[in-house]
GROMACS .gro file of C-alpha atoms in nm:
model
  351
    1UNK     CA    1   7.747  15.274   7.902
    2UNK     CA    2   7.843  14.928   8.035
    3UNK     CA    3   8.017  14.993   8.366
    4UNK     CA    4   8.317  14.805   8.494
    5UNK     CA    5   8.087  14.642   8.750
    6UNK     CA    6   7.896  14.465   8.472
    7UNK     CA    7   8.204  14.296   8.334
    8UNK     CA    8   8.209  13.924   8.393
    9UNK     CA    9   7.828  13.903   8.419
   10UNK     CA   10   7.534  13.835   8.187
   11UNK     CA   11   7.162  13.900   8.211
   12UNK     CA   12   6.952  13.662   8.417
   13UNK     CA   13   6.744  13.614   8.098
   14UNK     CA   14   7.045  13.466   7.919
   15UNK     CA   15   7.119  13.245   8.219
   16UNK     CA   16   6.758  13.122   8.217
   17UNK     CA   17   6.795  13.038   7.849
   18UNK     CA   18   7.097  12.822   7.931
   19UNK     CA   19   6.917  12.650   8.218
   20UNK     CA   20   6.611  12.576   8.001
   21UNK     CA   21   6.832  12.430   7.729
   22UNK     CA   22   7.014  12.215   7.986
   23UNK     CA   23   6.684  12.075   8.109
   24UNK     CA   24   6.571  11.992   7.756
   25UNK     CA   25   6.902  11.819   7.691
   26UNK     CA   26   6.851  11.604   8.002
   27UNK     CA   27   7.142  11.741   8.204
   28UNK     CA   28   7.090  11.659   8.575
   29UNK     CA   29   7.044  11.983   8.777
   30UNK     CA   30   7.291  11.858   9.037
   31UNK     CA   31   7.564  11.942   8.789
   32UNK     CA   32   7.486  12.312   8.783
   33UNK     CA   33   7.219  12.407   9.042
   34UNK     CA   34   7.487  12.513   9.293
   35UNK     CA   35   7.641  12.773   9.060
   36UNK     CA   36   7.635  13.142   9.151
   37UNK     CA   37   7.320  13.316   9.035
   38UNK     CA   38   7.098  13.010   9.002
   39UNK     CA   39   6.904  13.052   9.327
   40UNK     CA   40   6.541  13.135   9.233
   41UNK     CA   41   6.559  13.485   9.380
   42UNK     CA   42   6.849  13.563   9.142
   43UNK     CA   43   6.758  13.360   8.834
   44UNK     CA   44   6.401  13.495   8.829
   45UNK     CA   45   6.500  13.856   8.901
   46UNK     CA   46   6.559  14.055   8.583
   47UNK     CA   47   6.768  14.307   8.777
   48UNK     CA   48   7.027  14.044   8.871
   49UNK     CA   49   7.325  13.968   8.648
   50UNK     CA   50   7.472  13.625   8.727
   51UNK     CA   51   7.839  13.555   8.657
   52UNK     CA   52   7.919  13.478   8.294
   53UNK     CA   53   8.105  13.175   8.424
   54UNK     CA   54   7.772  13.027   8.531
   55UNK     CA   55   7.640  13.023   8.173
   56UNK     CA   56   7.976  12.902   8.045
   57UNK     CA   57   7.974  12.608   8.285
   58UNK     CA   58   7.621  12.510   8.179
   59UNK     CA   59   7.726  12.530   7.813
   60UNK     CA   60   8.023  12.305   7.892
   61UNK     CA   61   7.795  12.047   8.052
   62UNK     CA   62   7.559  12.071   7.754
   63UNK     CA   63   7.833  11.998   7.501
   64UNK     CA   64   7.930  11.688   7.700
   65UNK     CA   65   7.575  11.557   7.661
   66UNK     CA   66   7.517  11.657   7.298
   67UNK     CA   67   7.709  11.786   6.991
   68UNK     CA   68   7.767  12.160   7.007
   69UNK     CA   69   7.564  12.199   6.686
   70UNK     CA   70   7.257  12.048   6.856
   71UNK     CA   71   7.317  12.255   7.170
   72UNK     CA   72   7.318  12.576   6.966
   73UNK     CA   73   6.991  12.479   6.798
   74UNK     CA   74   6.817  12.397   7.128
   75UNK     CA   75   6.940  12.722   7.285
   76UNK     CA   76   6.816  12.928   6.992
   77UNK     CA   77   6.480  12.752   6.991
   78UNK     CA   78   6.438  12.845   7.358
   79UNK     CA   79   6.501  13.214   7.291
   80UNK     CA   80   6.169  13.335   7.157
   81UNK     CA   81   6.125  13.706   7.095
   82UNK     CA   82   6.093  13.876   7.433
   83UNK     CA   83   6.294  13.613   7.620
   84UNK     CA   84   6.599  13.843   7.621
   85UNK     CA   85   6.406  14.147   7.735
   86UNK     CA   86   6.439  14.495   7.589
   87UNK     CA   87   6.732  14.387   7.368
   88UNK     CA   88   6.493  14.180   7.155
   89UNK     CA   89   6.256  14.469   7.097
   90UNK     CA   90   6.537  14.705   7.000
   91UNK     CA   91   6.570  14.488   6.688
   92UNK     CA   92   6.210  14.396   6.617
   93UNK     CA   93   6.059  14.742   6.675
   94UNK     CA   94   6.310  14.966   6.492
   95UNK     CA   95   6.214  15.142   6.164
   96UNK     CA   96   6.423  14.886   5.970
   97UNK     CA   97   6.592  14.559   6.067
   98UNK     CA   98   6.930  14.723   5.999
   99UNK     CA   99   6.860  15.008   6.242
  100UNK     CA  100   6.742  14.750   6.493
  101UNK     CA  101   7.056  14.538   6.477
  102UNK     CA  102   7.266  14.854   6.510
  103UNK     CA  103   7.082  14.939   6.833
  104UNK     CA  104   7.127  14.578   6.945
  105UNK     CA  105   7.501  14.615   6.890
  106UNK     CA  106   7.511  14.932   7.101
  107UNK     CA  107   7.318  14.772   7.387
  108UNK     CA  108   7.455  14.418   7.367
  109UNK     CA  109   7.570  14.463   7.727
  110UNK     CA  110   7.209  14.428   7.846
  111UNK     CA  111   7.241  14.057   7.760
  112UNK     CA  112   7.602  13.938   7.747
  113UNK     CA  113   7.944  14.014   7.893
  114UNK     CA  114   8.085  14.268   7.647
  115UNK     CA  115   8.429  14.203   7.789
  116UNK     CA  116   8.431  13.877   7.592
  117UNK     CA  117   8.159  13.911   7.326
  118UNK     CA  118   8.098  14.181   7.066
  119UNK     CA  119   7.840  14.236   6.792
  120UNK     CA  120   7.969  14.419   6.484
  121UNK     CA  121   7.780  14.548   6.179
  122UNK     CA  122   7.963  14.600   5.847
  123UNK     CA  123   7.798  14.746   5.538
  124UNK     CA  124   7.949  14.688   5.194
  125UNK     CA  125   7.730  14.806   4.910
  126UNK     CA  126   7.478  14.533   4.842
  127UNK     CA  127   7.554  14.337   5.160
  128UNK     CA  128   7.541  14.375   5.537
  129UNK     CA  129   7.748  14.144   5.758
  130UNK     CA  130   7.648  14.082   6.120
  131UNK     CA  131   7.944  13.942   6.314
  132UNK     CA  132   7.971  13.793   6.660
  133UNK     CA  133   8.323  13.820   6.799
  134UNK     CA  134   8.440  13.581   7.068
  135UNK     CA  135   8.809  13.497   7.094
  136UNK     CA  136   8.783  13.158   7.262
  137UNK     CA  137   8.964  12.870   7.094
  138UNK     CA  138   8.800  12.719   6.783
  139UNK     CA  139   8.817  12.373   6.941
  140UNK     CA  140   8.639  12.483   7.260
  141UNK     CA  141   8.297  12.331   7.200
  142UNK     CA  142   8.109  12.541   7.456
  143UNK     CA  143   8.225  12.857   7.278
  144UNK     CA  144   8.133  12.705   6.941
  145UNK     CA  145   7.780  12.646   7.069
  146UNK     CA  146   7.757  13.003   7.201
  147UNK     CA  147   7.878  13.156   6.873
  148UNK     CA  148   7.645  12.944   6.664
  149UNK     CA  149   7.352  13.027   6.894
  150UNK     CA  150   7.429  13.400   6.878
  151UNK     CA  151   7.408  13.393   6.499
  152UNK     CA  152   7.087  13.193   6.519
  153UNK     CA  153   6.932  13.449   6.752
  154UNK     CA  154   7.039  13.739   6.527
  155UNK     CA  155   6.879  13.574   6.226
  156UNK     CA  156   6.561  13.499   6.419
  157UNK     CA  157   6.527  13.855   6.548
  158UNK     CA  158   6.596  14.010   6.208
  159UNK     CA  159   6.335  13.780   6.054
  160UNK     CA  160   6.094  13.883   6.328
  161UNK     CA  161   6.155  14.249   6.246
  162UNK     CA  162   6.102  14.194   5.873
  163UNK     CA  163   5.808  13.963   5.945
  164UNK     CA  164   5.939  13.715   5.692
  165UNK     CA  165   6.202  13.444   5.684
  166UNK     CA  166   6.541  13.603   5.608
  167UNK     CA  167   6.809  13.371   5.472
  168UNK     CA  168   7.174  13.483   5.481
  169UNK     CA  169   7.370  13.460   5.157
  170UNK     CA  170   7.672  13.345   5.357
  171UNK     CA  171   7.748  13.212   5.705
  172UNK     CA  172   8.092  13.186   5.864
  173UNK     CA  173   8.164  13.012   6.193
  174UNK     CA  174   8.473  13.033   6.412
  175UNK     CA  175   8.450  12.661   6.485
  176UNK     CA  176   8.602  12.340   6.360
  177UNK     CA  177   8.387  12.167   6.101
  178UNK     CA  178   8.160  11.915   6.276
  179UNK     CA  179   8.093  11.567   6.139
  180UNK     CA  180   7.729  11.657   6.088
  181UNK     CA  181   7.581  12.003   6.070
  182UNK     CA  182   7.215  11.950   5.979
  183UNK     CA  183   7.125  12.141   6.299
  184UNK     CA  184   7.312  12.445   6.166
  185UNK     CA  185   7.139  12.417   5.829
  186UNK     CA  186   6.809  12.432   6.016
  187UNK     CA  187   6.935  12.721   6.227
  188UNK     CA  188   7.042  12.942   5.936
  189UNK     CA  189   6.821  12.816   5.654
  190UNK     CA  190   7.120  12.754   5.428
  191UNK     CA  191   7.402  12.510   5.368
  192UNK     CA  192   7.638  12.792   5.268
  193UNK     CA  193   7.836  12.769   5.591
  194UNK     CA  194   8.213  12.823   5.608
  195UNK     CA  195   8.389  12.670   5.910
  196UNK     CA  196   8.718  12.759   6.080
  197UNK     CA  197   8.663  13.125   5.991
  198UNK     CA  198   8.833  13.398   6.195
  199UNK     CA  199   8.494  13.549   6.284
  200UNK     CA  200   8.140  13.409   6.315
  201UNK     CA  201   7.908  13.605   6.088
  202UNK     CA  202   7.589  13.624   5.882
  203UNK     CA  203   7.586  13.814   5.553
  204UNK     CA  204   7.250  13.941   5.426
  205UNK     CA  205   7.139  14.135   5.123
  206UNK     CA  206   7.130  14.502   5.223
  207UNK     CA  207   6.788  14.528   5.059
  208UNK     CA  208   6.652  14.271   5.308
  209UNK     CA  209   6.769  14.469   5.610
  210UNK     CA  210   6.677  14.813   5.478
  211UNK     CA  211   6.313  14.725   5.415
  212UNK     CA  212   6.084  14.916   5.657
  213UNK     CA  213   5.969  14.712   5.956
  214UNK     CA  214   5.594  14.655   5.905
  215UNK     CA  215   5.488  14.729   6.264
  216UNK     CA  216   5.741  14.999   6.359
  217UNK     CA  217   5.602  15.288   6.563
  218UNK     CA  218   5.750  15.640   6.544
  219UNK     CA  219   5.956  15.722   6.851
  220UNK     CA  220   5.946  15.371   6.995
  221UNK     CA  221   6.316  15.305   6.932
  222UNK     CA  222   6.412  15.607   7.142
  223UNK     CA  223   6.194  15.481   7.428
  224UNK     CA  224   6.351  15.135   7.406
  225UNK     CA  225   6.704  15.280   7.406
  226UNK     CA  226   6.626  15.472   7.724
  227UNK     CA  227   6.483  15.154   7.874
  228UNK     CA  228   6.802  14.965   7.781
  229UNK     CA  229   7.011  15.232   7.954
  230UNK     CA  230   6.791  15.209   8.262
  231UNK     CA  231   6.823  14.830   8.259
  232UNK     CA  232   7.201  14.861   8.277
  233UNK     CA  233   7.188  15.141   8.535
  234UNK     CA  234   6.974  14.940   8.778
  235UNK     CA  235   7.135  14.598   8.723
  236UNK     CA  236   7.277  14.409   9.022
  237UNK     CA  237   7.598  14.228   8.921
  238UNK     CA  238   7.650  13.906   9.116
  239UNK     CA  239   8.025  13.874   9.112
  240UNK     CA  240   8.083  13.675   9.427
  241UNK     CA  241   7.932  13.505   9.728
  242UNK     CA  242   7.885  13.829   9.921
  243UNK     CA  243   7.673  13.970   9.638
  244UNK     CA  244   7.455  13.662   9.658
  245UNK     CA  245   7.422  13.693  10.034
  246UNK     CA  246   7.319  14.059  10.011
  247UNK     CA  247   7.050  13.993   9.752
  248UNK     CA  248   6.920  13.700   9.961
  249UNK     CA  249   6.914  13.927  10.268
  250UNK     CA  250   6.731  14.201  10.078
  251UNK     CA  251   6.479  13.950   9.945
  252UNK     CA  252   6.418  13.807  10.292
  253UNK     CA  253   6.381  14.159  10.427
  254UNK     CA  254   6.114  14.242  10.169
  255UNK     CA  255   5.914  13.934  10.268
  256UNK     CA  256   5.952  13.995  10.642
  257UNK     CA  257   5.901  14.371  10.636
  258UNK     CA  258   5.540  14.367  10.752
  259UNK     CA  259   5.627  14.159  11.058
  260UNK     CA  260   5.990  14.179  11.163
  261UNK     CA  261   6.347  14.201  11.042
  262UNK     CA  262   6.486  13.894  10.861
  263UNK     CA  263   6.658  13.640  11.081
  264UNK     CA  264   6.992  13.473  11.036
  265UNK     CA  265   6.826  13.133  11.016
  266UNK     CA  266   6.578  13.251  10.750
  267UNK     CA  267   6.855  13.381  10.524
  268UNK     CA  268   7.065  13.070  10.589
  269UNK     CA  269   6.772  12.851  10.477
  270UNK     CA  270   6.727  13.064  10.166
  271UNK     CA  271   7.093  13.006  10.078
  272UNK     CA  272   7.080  12.635  10.170
  273UNK     CA  273   7.341  12.682  10.445
  274UNK     CA  274   7.354  12.620  10.817
  275UNK     CA  275   7.359  12.932  11.034
  276UNK     CA  276   7.710  12.843  11.149
  277UNK     CA  277   7.834  12.812  10.790
  278UNK     CA  278   7.670  13.140  10.696
  279UNK     CA  279   7.839  13.321  10.985
  280UNK     CA  280   8.172  13.166  10.894
  281UNK     CA  281   8.139  13.274  10.530
  282UNK     CA  282   8.056  13.629  10.638
  283UNK     CA  283   8.366  13.631  10.857
  284UNK     CA  284   8.574  13.512  10.561
  285UNK     CA  285   8.447  13.811  10.364
  286UNK     CA  286   8.536  14.056  10.640
  287UNK     CA  287   8.186  14.132  10.763
  288UNK     CA  288   7.926  14.011  11.013
  289UNK     CA  289   7.554  13.939  11.023
  290UNK     CA  290   7.486  14.237  11.249
  291UNK     CA  291   7.687  14.472  11.026
  292UNK     CA  292   7.509  14.358  10.710
  293UNK     CA  293   7.169  14.377  10.874
  294UNK     CA  294   7.237  14.729  11.001
  295UNK     CA  295   7.351  14.841  10.654
  296UNK     CA  296   7.029  14.705  10.507
  297UNK     CA  297   6.819  14.867  10.781
  298UNK     CA  298   6.995  15.198  10.732
  299UNK     CA  299   6.918  15.205  10.358
  300UNK     CA  300   6.560  15.092  10.421
  301UNK     CA  301   6.492  15.347  10.694
  302UNK     CA  302   6.647  15.629  10.494
  303UNK     CA  303   6.425  15.543  10.198
  304UNK     CA  304   6.110  15.535  10.415
  305UNK     CA  305   6.194  15.868  10.578
  306UNK     CA  306   6.262  16.033  10.244
  307UNK     CA  307   5.977  15.889  10.039
  308UNK     CA  308   5.686  15.815  10.273
  309UNK     CA  309   5.476  15.987  10.536
  310UNK     CA  310   5.488  15.694  10.778
  311UNK     CA  311   5.524  15.779  11.146
  312UNK     CA  312   5.853  15.711  11.324
  313UNK     CA  313   5.681  15.438  11.526
  314UNK     CA  314   5.562  15.268  11.206
  315UNK     CA  315   5.905  15.287  11.045
  316UNK     CA  316   6.065  15.143  11.358
  317UNK     CA  317   5.820  14.851  11.354
  318UNK     CA  318   5.884  14.787  10.985
  319UNK     CA  319   6.259  14.793  11.037
  320UNK     CA  320   6.293  14.553  11.329
  321UNK     CA  321   6.352  14.810  11.603
  322UNK     CA  322   6.182  14.772  11.940
  323UNK     CA  323   6.041  15.123  11.936
  324UNK     CA  324   6.085  15.477  11.801
  325UNK     CA  325   6.348  15.554  12.066
  326UNK     CA  326   6.574  15.273  11.939
  327UNK     CA  327   6.529  15.398  11.584
  328UNK     CA  328   6.621  15.753  11.685
  329UNK     CA  329   6.940  15.627  11.849
  330UNK     CA  330   7.033  15.441  11.530
  331UNK     CA  331   6.971  15.744  11.306
  332UNK     CA  332   7.176  15.960  11.545
  333UNK     CA  333   7.462  15.709  11.524
  334UNK     CA  334   7.450  15.696  11.143
  335UNK     CA  335   7.389  16.058  11.052
  336UNK     CA  336   7.436  16.265  11.366
  337UNK     CA  337   7.081  16.395  11.343
  338UNK     CA  338   6.721  16.299  11.420
  339UNK     CA  339   6.475  16.113  11.195
  340UNK     CA  340   6.261  16.428  11.176
  341UNK     CA  341   6.554  16.640  11.063
  342UNK     CA  342   6.662  16.373  10.819
  343UNK     CA  343   6.311  16.367  10.673
  344UNK     CA  344   6.309  16.746  10.634
  345UNK     CA  345   6.644  16.771  10.458
  346UNK     CA  346   6.622  16.452  10.259
  347UNK     CA  347   6.996  16.464  10.192
  348UNK     CA  348   7.190  16.326  10.487
  349UNK     CA  349   7.566  16.346  10.512
  350UNK     CA  350   7.655  16.000  10.632
  351UNK     CA  351   7.922  15.968  10.892
   0.00000   0.00000   0.00000
């Protein structure tokens, strides 16, 4: 379900949560604004998946400014229901909270990097244990904050599903015992917290999680599962600089489409680079501006030919070509056929 391409990335929603927490904690943006995936066109695009390292770095900065216990509380408080997209509603809209957290476990990849983090559900008679597995060192404060926040979010979502305040009978944290943990008591609603545990977990009464969700709608869980699958299928992992460039180019192309093709200078401004630096970075990645622009044009023109009734002249104008003749030459070079033939078949064999 989670492809290899998603590994090493998280949802933009999770990255936004980290950024919002950093702002509330008073961390200067200059410490993290340059990180991959934090440009507005990526951070605000729910299709984009920034690198997990971006969120990790922000968490590291946060735990320098405040105790990891406080960081986890602030992060959880910023993650209201709906802030993590479809994953939230998988829990809150299922027939029971238990069924919801099971679905959340299956589709955890819509939010986090499942190469490093896992959600596990264990049932044992009268109890259900919800565990968050992350193998980072117990003394690594950024990881401690992430684990504690994950448990806080699980409790909040399960309470939202039950429409009442659920209190775990036991909490374990894979973290060294802090000097003060009043923030964690607030987070979990209990002082029954065991530190330096092998796994971070919440244990609830099974009766609490098996109670029917008051506002569940028949069939809604199946719809949400399909939506979660679609979310993963259409996600754009931002693994490196070239990914960022291509999404910036596509974004600039969308804005310029009605007038002309995006320019090198426009994309350079969007990425806060000089045109010379942008060209040099493209060269370092084994490509060129003209090659990337042609690849984008090719995909755009193919989509217009297949899915619209626009004239060849109109498509040429929307794609930055001087006229229909120039567009025909480009299509001939790409596919060995004419735009009209390509439109009729709809399934070109690219050369």
